[in-house]
Coordinates of C-alpha atoms in Angstrom, one line a residue:
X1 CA 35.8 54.4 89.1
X2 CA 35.9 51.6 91.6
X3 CA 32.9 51.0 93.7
X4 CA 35.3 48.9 96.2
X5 CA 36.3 45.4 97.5
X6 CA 35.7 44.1 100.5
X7 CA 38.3 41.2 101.4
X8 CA 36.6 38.3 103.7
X9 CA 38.6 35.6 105.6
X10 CA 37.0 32.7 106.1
X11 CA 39.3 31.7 109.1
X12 CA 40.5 27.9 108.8
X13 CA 37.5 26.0 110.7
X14 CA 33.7 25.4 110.5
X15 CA 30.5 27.8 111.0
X16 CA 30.7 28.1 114.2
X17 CA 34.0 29.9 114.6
X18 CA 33.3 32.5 111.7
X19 CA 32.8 36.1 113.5
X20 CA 29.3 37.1 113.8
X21 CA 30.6 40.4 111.9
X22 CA 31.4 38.3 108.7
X23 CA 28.5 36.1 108.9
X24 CA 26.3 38.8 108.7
X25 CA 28.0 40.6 106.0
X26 CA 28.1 37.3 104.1
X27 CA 24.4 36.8 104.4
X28 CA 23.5 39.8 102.9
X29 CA 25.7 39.8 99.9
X30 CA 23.6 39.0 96.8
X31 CA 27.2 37.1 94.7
X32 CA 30.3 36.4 97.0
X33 CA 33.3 36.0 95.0
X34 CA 35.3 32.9 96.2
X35 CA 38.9 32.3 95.7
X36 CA 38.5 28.5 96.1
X37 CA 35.5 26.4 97.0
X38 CA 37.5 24.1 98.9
X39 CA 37.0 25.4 102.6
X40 CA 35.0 23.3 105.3
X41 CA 32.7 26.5 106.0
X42 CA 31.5 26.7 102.2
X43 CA 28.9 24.1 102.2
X44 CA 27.8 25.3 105.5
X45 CA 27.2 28.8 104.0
X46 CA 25.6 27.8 101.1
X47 CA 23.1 25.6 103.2
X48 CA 22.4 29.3 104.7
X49 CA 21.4 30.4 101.7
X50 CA 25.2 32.7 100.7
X51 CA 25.7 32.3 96.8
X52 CA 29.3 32.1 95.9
X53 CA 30.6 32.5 92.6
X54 CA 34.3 30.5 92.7
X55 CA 37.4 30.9 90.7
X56 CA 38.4 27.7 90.9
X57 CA 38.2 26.7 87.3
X58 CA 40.6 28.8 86.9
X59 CA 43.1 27.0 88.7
X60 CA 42.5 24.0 85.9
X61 CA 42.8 26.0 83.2
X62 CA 46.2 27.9 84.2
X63 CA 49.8 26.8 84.3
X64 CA 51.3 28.2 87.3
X65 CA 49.8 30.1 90.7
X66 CA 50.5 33.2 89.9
X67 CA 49.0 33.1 86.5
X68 CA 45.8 32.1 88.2
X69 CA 46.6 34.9 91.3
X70 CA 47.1 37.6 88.3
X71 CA 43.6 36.4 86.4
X72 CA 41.9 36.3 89.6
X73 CA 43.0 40.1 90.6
X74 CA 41.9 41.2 87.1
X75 CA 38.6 39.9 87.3
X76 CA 37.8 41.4 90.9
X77 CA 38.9 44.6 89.9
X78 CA 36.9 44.6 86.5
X79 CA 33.8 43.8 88.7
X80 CA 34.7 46.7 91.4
X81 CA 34.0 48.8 88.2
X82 CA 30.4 48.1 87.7
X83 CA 29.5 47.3 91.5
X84 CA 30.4 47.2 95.2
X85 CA 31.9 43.0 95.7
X86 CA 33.0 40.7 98.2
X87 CA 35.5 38.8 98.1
X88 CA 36.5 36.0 100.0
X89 CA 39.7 33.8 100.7
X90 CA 40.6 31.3 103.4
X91 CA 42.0 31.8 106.4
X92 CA 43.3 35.7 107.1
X93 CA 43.2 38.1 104.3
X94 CA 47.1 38.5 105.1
X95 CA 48.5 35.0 105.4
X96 CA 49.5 33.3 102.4
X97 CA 47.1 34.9 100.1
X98 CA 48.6 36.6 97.1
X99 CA 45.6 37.1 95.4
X100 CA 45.4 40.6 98.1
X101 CA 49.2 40.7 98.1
X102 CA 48.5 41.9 94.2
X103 CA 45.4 43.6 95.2
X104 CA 47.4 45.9 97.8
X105 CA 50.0 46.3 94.9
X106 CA 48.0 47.6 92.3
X107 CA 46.5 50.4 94.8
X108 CA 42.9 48.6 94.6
X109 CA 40.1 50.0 96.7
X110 CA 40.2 47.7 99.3
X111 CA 38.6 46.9 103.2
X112 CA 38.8 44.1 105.5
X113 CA 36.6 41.4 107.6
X114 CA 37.7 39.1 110.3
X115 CA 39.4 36.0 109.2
X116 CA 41.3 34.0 112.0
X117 CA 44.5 32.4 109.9
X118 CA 45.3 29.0 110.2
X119 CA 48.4 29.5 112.3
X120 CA 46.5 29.6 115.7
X121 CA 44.7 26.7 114.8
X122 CA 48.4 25.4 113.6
X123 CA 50.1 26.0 116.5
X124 CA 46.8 24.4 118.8
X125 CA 47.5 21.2 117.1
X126 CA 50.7 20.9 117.4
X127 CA 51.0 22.4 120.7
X128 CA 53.8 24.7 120.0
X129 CA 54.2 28.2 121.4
X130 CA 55.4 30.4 118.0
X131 CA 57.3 32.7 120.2
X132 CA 60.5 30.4 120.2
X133 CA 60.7 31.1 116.6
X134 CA 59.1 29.8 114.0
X135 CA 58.7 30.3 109.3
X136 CA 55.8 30.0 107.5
X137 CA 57.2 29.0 104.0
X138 CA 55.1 28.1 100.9
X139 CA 55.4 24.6 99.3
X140 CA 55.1 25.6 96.2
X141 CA 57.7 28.6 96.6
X142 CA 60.1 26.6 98.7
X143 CA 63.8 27.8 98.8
X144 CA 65.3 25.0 101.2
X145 CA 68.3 27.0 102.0
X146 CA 66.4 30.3 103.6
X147 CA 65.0 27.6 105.7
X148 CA 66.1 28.4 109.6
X149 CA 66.5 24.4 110.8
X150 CA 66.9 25.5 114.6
X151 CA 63.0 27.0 114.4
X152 CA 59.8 25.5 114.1
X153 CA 58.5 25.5 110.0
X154 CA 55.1 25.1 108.2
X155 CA 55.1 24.8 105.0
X156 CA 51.8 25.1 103.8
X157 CA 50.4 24.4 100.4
X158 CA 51.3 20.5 100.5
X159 CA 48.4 20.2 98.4
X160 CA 48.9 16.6 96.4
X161 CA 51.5 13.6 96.6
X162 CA 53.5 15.6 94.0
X163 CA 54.3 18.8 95.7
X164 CA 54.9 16.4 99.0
X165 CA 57.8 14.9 97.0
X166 CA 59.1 17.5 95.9
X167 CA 59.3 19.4 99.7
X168 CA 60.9 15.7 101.1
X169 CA 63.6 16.1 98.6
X170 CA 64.5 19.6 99.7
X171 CA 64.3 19.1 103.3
X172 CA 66.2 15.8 103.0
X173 CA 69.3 18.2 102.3
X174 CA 69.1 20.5 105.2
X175 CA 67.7 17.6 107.7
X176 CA 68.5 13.9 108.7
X177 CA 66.2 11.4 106.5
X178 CA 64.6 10.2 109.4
X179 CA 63.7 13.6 111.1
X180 CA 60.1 13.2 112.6
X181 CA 57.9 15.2 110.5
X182 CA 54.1 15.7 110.8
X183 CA 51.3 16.4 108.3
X184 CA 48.2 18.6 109.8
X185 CA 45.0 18.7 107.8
X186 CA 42.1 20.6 108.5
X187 CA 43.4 22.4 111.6
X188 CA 40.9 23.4 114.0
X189 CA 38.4 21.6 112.6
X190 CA 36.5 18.8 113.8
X191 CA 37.8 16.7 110.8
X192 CA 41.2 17.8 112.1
X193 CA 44.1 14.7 111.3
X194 CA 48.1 14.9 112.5
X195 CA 49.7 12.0 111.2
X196 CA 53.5 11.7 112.6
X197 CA 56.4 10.3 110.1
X198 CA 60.3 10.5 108.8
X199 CA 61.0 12.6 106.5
X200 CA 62.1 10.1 103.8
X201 CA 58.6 8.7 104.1
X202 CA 56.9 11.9 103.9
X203 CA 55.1 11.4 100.5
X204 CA 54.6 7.6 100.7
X205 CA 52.0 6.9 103.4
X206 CA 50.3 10.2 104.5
X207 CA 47.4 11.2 102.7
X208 CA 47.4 15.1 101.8
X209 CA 45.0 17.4 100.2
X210 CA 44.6 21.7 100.1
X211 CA 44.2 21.7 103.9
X212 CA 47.1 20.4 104.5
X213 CA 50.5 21.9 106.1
X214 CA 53.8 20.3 107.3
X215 CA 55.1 20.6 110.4
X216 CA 58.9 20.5 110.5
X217 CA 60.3 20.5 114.2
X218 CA 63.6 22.1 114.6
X219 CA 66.4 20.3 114.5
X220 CA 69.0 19.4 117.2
X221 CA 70.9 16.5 116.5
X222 CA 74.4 17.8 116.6
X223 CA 75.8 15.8 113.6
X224 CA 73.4 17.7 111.2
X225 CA 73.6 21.2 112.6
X226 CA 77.6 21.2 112.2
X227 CA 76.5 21.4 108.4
X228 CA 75.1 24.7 108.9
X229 CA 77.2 28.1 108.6
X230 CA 75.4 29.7 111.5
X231 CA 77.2 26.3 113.6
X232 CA 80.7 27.2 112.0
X233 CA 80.3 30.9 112.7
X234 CA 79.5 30.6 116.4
X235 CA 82.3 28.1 117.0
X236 CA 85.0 30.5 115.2
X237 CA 83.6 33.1 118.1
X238 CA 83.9 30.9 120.6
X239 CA 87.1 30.2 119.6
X240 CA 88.1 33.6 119.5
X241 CA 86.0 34.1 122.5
X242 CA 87.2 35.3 126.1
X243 CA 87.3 31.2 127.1
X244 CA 88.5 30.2 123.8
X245 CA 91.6 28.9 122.8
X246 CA 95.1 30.7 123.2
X247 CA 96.3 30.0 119.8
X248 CA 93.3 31.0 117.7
X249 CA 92.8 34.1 120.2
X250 CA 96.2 35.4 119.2
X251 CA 96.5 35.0 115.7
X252 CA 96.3 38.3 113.3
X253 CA 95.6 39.1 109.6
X254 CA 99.5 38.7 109.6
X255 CA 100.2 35.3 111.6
X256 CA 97.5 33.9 109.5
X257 CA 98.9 34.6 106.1
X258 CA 101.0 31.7 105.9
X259 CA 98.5 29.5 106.8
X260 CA 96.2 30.3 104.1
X261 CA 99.2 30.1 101.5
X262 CA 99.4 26.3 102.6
X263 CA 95.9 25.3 103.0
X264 CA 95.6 26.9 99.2
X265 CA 98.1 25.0 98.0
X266 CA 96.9 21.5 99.5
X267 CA 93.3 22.5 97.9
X268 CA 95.7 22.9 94.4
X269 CA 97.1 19.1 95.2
X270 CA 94.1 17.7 96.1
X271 CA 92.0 19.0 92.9
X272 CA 95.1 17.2 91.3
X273 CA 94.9 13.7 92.4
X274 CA 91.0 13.9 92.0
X275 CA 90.4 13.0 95.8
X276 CA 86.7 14.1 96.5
X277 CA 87.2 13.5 100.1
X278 CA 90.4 15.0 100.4
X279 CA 88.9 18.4 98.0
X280 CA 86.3 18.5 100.8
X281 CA 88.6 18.7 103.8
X282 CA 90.9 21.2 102.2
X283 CA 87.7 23.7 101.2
X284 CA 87.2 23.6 104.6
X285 CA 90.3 24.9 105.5
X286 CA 90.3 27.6 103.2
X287 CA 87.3 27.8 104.5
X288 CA 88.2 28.2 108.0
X289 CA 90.7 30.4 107.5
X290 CA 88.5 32.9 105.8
X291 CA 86.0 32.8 108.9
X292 CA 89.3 33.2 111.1
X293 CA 90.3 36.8 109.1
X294 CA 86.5 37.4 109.4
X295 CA 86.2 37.1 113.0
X296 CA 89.6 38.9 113.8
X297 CA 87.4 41.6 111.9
X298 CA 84.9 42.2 113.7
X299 CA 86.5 41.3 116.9
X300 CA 88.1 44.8 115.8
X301 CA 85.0 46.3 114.9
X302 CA 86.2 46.5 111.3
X303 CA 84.2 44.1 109.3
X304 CA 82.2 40.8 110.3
X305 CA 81.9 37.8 107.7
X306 CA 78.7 39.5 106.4
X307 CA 80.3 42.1 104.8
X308 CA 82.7 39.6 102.9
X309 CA 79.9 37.9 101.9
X310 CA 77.9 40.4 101.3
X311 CA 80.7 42.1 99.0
X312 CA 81.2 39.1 96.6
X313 CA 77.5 38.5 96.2
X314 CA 77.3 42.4 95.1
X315 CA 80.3 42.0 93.2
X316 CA 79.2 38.7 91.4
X317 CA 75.4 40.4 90.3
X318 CA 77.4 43.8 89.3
X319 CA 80.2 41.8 87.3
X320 CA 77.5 39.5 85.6
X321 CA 75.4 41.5 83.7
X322 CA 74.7 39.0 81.0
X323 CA 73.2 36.8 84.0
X324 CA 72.0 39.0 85.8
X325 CA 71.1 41.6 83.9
X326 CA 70.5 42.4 80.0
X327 CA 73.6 42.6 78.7
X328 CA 74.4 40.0 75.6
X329 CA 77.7 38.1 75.1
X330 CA 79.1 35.3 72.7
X331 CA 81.7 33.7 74.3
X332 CA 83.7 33.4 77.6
X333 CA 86.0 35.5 76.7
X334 CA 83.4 38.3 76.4
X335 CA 82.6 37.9 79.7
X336 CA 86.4 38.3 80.9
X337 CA 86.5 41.3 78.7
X338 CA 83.7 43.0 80.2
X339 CA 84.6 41.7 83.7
X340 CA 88.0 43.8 83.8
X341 CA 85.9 46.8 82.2
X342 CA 83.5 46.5 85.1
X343 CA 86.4 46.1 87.6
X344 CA 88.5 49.4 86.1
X345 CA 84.7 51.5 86.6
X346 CA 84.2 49.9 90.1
X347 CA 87.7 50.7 91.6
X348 CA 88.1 54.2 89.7
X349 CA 91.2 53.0 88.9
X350 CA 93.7 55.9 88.1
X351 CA 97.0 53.6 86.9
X352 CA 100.2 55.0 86.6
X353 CA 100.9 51.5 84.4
X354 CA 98.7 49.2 82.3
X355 CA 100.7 46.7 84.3
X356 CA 99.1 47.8 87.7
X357 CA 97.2 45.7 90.1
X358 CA 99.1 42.8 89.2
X359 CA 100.6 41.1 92.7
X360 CA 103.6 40.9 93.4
X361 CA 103.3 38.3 96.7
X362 CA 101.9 35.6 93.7
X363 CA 104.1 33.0 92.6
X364 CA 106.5 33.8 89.3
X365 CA 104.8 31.9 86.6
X366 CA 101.6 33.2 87.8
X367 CA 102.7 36.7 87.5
X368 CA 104.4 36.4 84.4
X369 CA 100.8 35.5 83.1
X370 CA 98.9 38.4 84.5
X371 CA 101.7 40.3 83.7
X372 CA 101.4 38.9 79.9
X373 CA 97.9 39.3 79.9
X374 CA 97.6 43.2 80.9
X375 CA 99.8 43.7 78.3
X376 CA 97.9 41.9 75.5
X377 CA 94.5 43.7 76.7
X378 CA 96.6 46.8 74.7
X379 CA 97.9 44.6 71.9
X380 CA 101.4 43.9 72.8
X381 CA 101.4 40.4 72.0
X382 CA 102.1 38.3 68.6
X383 CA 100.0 38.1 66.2
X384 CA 99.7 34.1 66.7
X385 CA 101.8 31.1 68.2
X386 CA 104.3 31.6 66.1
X387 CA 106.1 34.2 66.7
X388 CA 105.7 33.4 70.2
X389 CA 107.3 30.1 69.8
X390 CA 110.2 31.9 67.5
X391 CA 110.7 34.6 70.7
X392 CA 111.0 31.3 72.7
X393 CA 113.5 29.9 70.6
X394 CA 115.8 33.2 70.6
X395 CA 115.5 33.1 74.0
X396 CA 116.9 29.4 74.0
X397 CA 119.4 30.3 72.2
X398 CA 120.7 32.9 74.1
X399 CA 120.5 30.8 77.2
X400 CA 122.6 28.3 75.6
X401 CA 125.4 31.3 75.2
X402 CA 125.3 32.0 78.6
X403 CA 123.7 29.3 80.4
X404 CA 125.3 30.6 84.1
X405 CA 123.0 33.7 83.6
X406 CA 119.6 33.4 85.8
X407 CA 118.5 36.0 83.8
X408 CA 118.9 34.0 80.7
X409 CA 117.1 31.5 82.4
X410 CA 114.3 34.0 82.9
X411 CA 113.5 35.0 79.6
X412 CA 113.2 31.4 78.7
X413 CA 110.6 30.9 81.6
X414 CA 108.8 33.8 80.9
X415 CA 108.7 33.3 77.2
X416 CA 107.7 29.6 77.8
X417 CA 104.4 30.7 79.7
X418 CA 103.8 33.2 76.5
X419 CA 103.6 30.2 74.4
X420 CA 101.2 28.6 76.9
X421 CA 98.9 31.1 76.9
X422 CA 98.1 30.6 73.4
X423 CA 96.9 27.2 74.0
X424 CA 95.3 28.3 77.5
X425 CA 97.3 26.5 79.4
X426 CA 98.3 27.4 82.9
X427 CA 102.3 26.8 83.4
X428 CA 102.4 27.5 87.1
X429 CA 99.5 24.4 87.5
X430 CA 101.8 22.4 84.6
X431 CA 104.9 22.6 86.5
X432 CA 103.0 21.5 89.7
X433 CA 101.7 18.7 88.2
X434 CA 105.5 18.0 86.7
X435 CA 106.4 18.5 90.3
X436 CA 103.6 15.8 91.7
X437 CA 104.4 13.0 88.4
X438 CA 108.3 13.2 89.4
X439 CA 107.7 12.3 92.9
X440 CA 105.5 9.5 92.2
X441 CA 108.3 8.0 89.8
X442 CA 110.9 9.0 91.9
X443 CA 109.4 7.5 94.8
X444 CA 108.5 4.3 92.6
X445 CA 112.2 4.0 92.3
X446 CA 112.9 4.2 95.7
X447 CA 110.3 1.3 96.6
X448 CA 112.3 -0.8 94.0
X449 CA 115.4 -1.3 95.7
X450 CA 118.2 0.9 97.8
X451 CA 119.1 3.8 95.5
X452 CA 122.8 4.0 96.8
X453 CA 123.5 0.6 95.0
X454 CA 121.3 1.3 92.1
X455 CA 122.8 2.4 88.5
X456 CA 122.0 5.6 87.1
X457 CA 120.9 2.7 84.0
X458 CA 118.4 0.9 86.9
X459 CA 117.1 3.9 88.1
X460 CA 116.1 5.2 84.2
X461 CA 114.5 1.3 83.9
X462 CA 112.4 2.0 86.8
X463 CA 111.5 4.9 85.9
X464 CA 110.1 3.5 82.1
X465 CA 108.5 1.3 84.2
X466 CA 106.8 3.7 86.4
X467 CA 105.9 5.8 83.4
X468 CA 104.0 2.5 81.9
X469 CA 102.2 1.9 85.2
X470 CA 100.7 5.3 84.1
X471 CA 102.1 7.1 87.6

């Protein structure tokens, strides 16, 4: 049996701007439970003769907030067994206060008095009207990237220097180091302080204690909001957009292809030379051409980048179930084993060959691979290397009889990426980098001198010599 809570918000400011409701309730409580004591109406309150009993030792005694939030629920509702309590928090019963979020939860007996929040007083201070948009985010929750940087943010529970350090890390990677912040204390109070900084400074010369909240303006500098996808997005529609531009407004799942082909294979090349820069432009125009397909989808009313995204990030939980879920593996080849299990359930697949689902449009040693690989999932493969390597060498050997035959040739390629899968190696990323060390000699050669009056002999020495140069 419960004899019932009663939840009591303290608002944010002094006596004078508690509801005369809640006063009076207060004063005639025999034991108010208190979340914390640190709340400018407290001492007021007790002056008037209100006796609180305060959790706040608690808080010292516990490793994380919602250890103390759980402990704090538990004890109210172990009291509500033996008599009728009250219970009160800062500010609104229903902004940031998980200790009623729980309460709520666990279907506790529970009734509510006044309690202005902190937000009005917030927003009084800072004289911003919330209606332009605004988040109210939790310091000590903070995910930096659900943060909306073209909206006004407080970010309350900046409680010590610490958790203040920790926040100007985070927003220094959405926003510009120097991005004019401002720490509130004590809102609507008359020990009410706004001091005014850059971000970088943030935790260096403001003062901060449990009334405190951050103030983050939104950001408009145009250099720092072409890092965000919502940026990206709306200039892909506008793009596509009945003033856009005539080339991107014509272009079709089908015109595109090629396009993506090449930017993929630029990516390849600049993964290769181990160009950061050059790895950053070229995701961007894989990038781009995944938000152009996107757009030309829901231009059509098909599909809108959402859904993409949406599918791979439900594809990525379903396919991880040793992440995500409890599922145990050793190795990474476990996961890959499971993976295609998961996939077969997912697409119902009903194969007329193991071989299926292997592209056809993907270059030949890649297939060959995939190819070699569905197989081996069945146990057509060798028992080890060797036999690989002797199926190679018959292969040779039968080239060598016939070395006109492309087909010949074939079986030696396709018998050569067998080998390399043994040693997980990748032929179709070998040969490209072949491809990328020949030029560089090749082209070493030609800086050396005119190659229609060179020797085959001074072409091989320059070639040794580009091989020592390490190109």
């Amino acid at each position: 049996m419960s004899y019932g809570i009663t939840v009591v918000g303290l608002g944010s400011g002094e006596l004078d701007q508690l509801p005369l409701g809640v006063y009076r309730h207060l004063k005639q409580q025999p034991l108010v439970w208190l979340r914390t004591k640190e709340h400018p109406v407290v001492s007021e309150l007790e002056a008037e003769g209100v006796t609180f009993e305060s959790f706040d030792s608690i808080y010292e005694a516990s490793d994380t907030f919602e250890d103390v939030y759980r402990q704090i629920v538990e004890t109210l509702l172990e009291k509500s067994e033996e008599l009728a309590i009250t219970y009160a928090v800062p500010g609104h019963p229903f902004v940031a206060e998980r200790t009623v979020e729980l309460l709520v939860e666990q279907g506790a007996d529970v009734t509510f008095l006044g309690g202005q929040s902190f937000l009005d007083a917030m927003f009084q201070a800072l004289r911003i009207d919330p209606i332009n948009g605004f988040q109210l985010l939790d310091a000590t929750a903070l995910d930096v990237e659900r943060i909306q940087v073209t909206q006004h943010v407080l970010i309350g529970q900046v409680y010590d220097g610490f958790v203040a350090g920790d926040v100007k890390v985070q927003l220094m990677e959405r926003y510009p180091d120097e991005h004019i912040v401002k720490l509130v204390t004590a809102a609507g109070t008359k020990h009410e302080r706004v001091s005014e900084i850059p971000l970088y400074e943030m935790d260096r010369v403001a003062e901060v204690d449990n009334l405190t909240t951050l103030y983050v303006p939104p950001l408009t500098d145009e250099t720092h909001l072409a890092r965000e996808f919502s940026t990206l997005k709306h200039i892909i529609a506008t793009l596509r957009g009945p003033d856009g531009c005539p080339w991107d407004r014509k272009q079709t799942h089908e015109s595109l292809r090629k396009y993506l082909l090449e930017e993929a294979y630029e990516l390849i090349e600049a993964i290769d030379t181990e160009d950061d820069d050059a790895i950053v432009e070229e995701l961007g125009d894989v990038l781009l051409q995944v938000m152009l397909h996107a757009q030309i989808g829901a231009d059509e009313g098909y599909f809108d980048i959402r859904d993409v995204i949406g599918t791979v990030s439900e594809k990525m939980v379903r396919r991880h179930p040793h992440v995500f879920g409890d599922v145990k593996v050793d190795d990474a080849d476990e996961v890959v084993t499971n993976w295609n299990a998961i996939k077969q359930v997912e697409k119902g697949e009903k194969r007329k060959s193991q071989l299926d689902g292997v592209l056809m449009t993907q270059p030949g040693l890649m297939r060959a691979e995939q190819l070699q690989k569905k197989a081996a999932q069945v146990g057509f493969e060798w028992d080890d290397v060797q036999g690989a390597f002797e199926k190679l060498e018959e292969e040779l050997h039968e080239w060598r009889s016939q070395p006109e035959d492309e087909r010949e040739l074939g079986d030696v390629l396709f018998s050569i990426v067998n080998v390399a899968r043994y040693f997980k190696l990748n032929a179709e990323q070998a040969l490209e980098r072949t491809n990328q060390k020949f030029k560089r000699r090749f082209e070493y050669i030609e800086a050396n001198g005119s190659l229609e009056e060179m020797t085959l002999e001074e072409m091989d020495r320059l070639w040794d010599e580009a091989k020592e140069k390490g190109l």
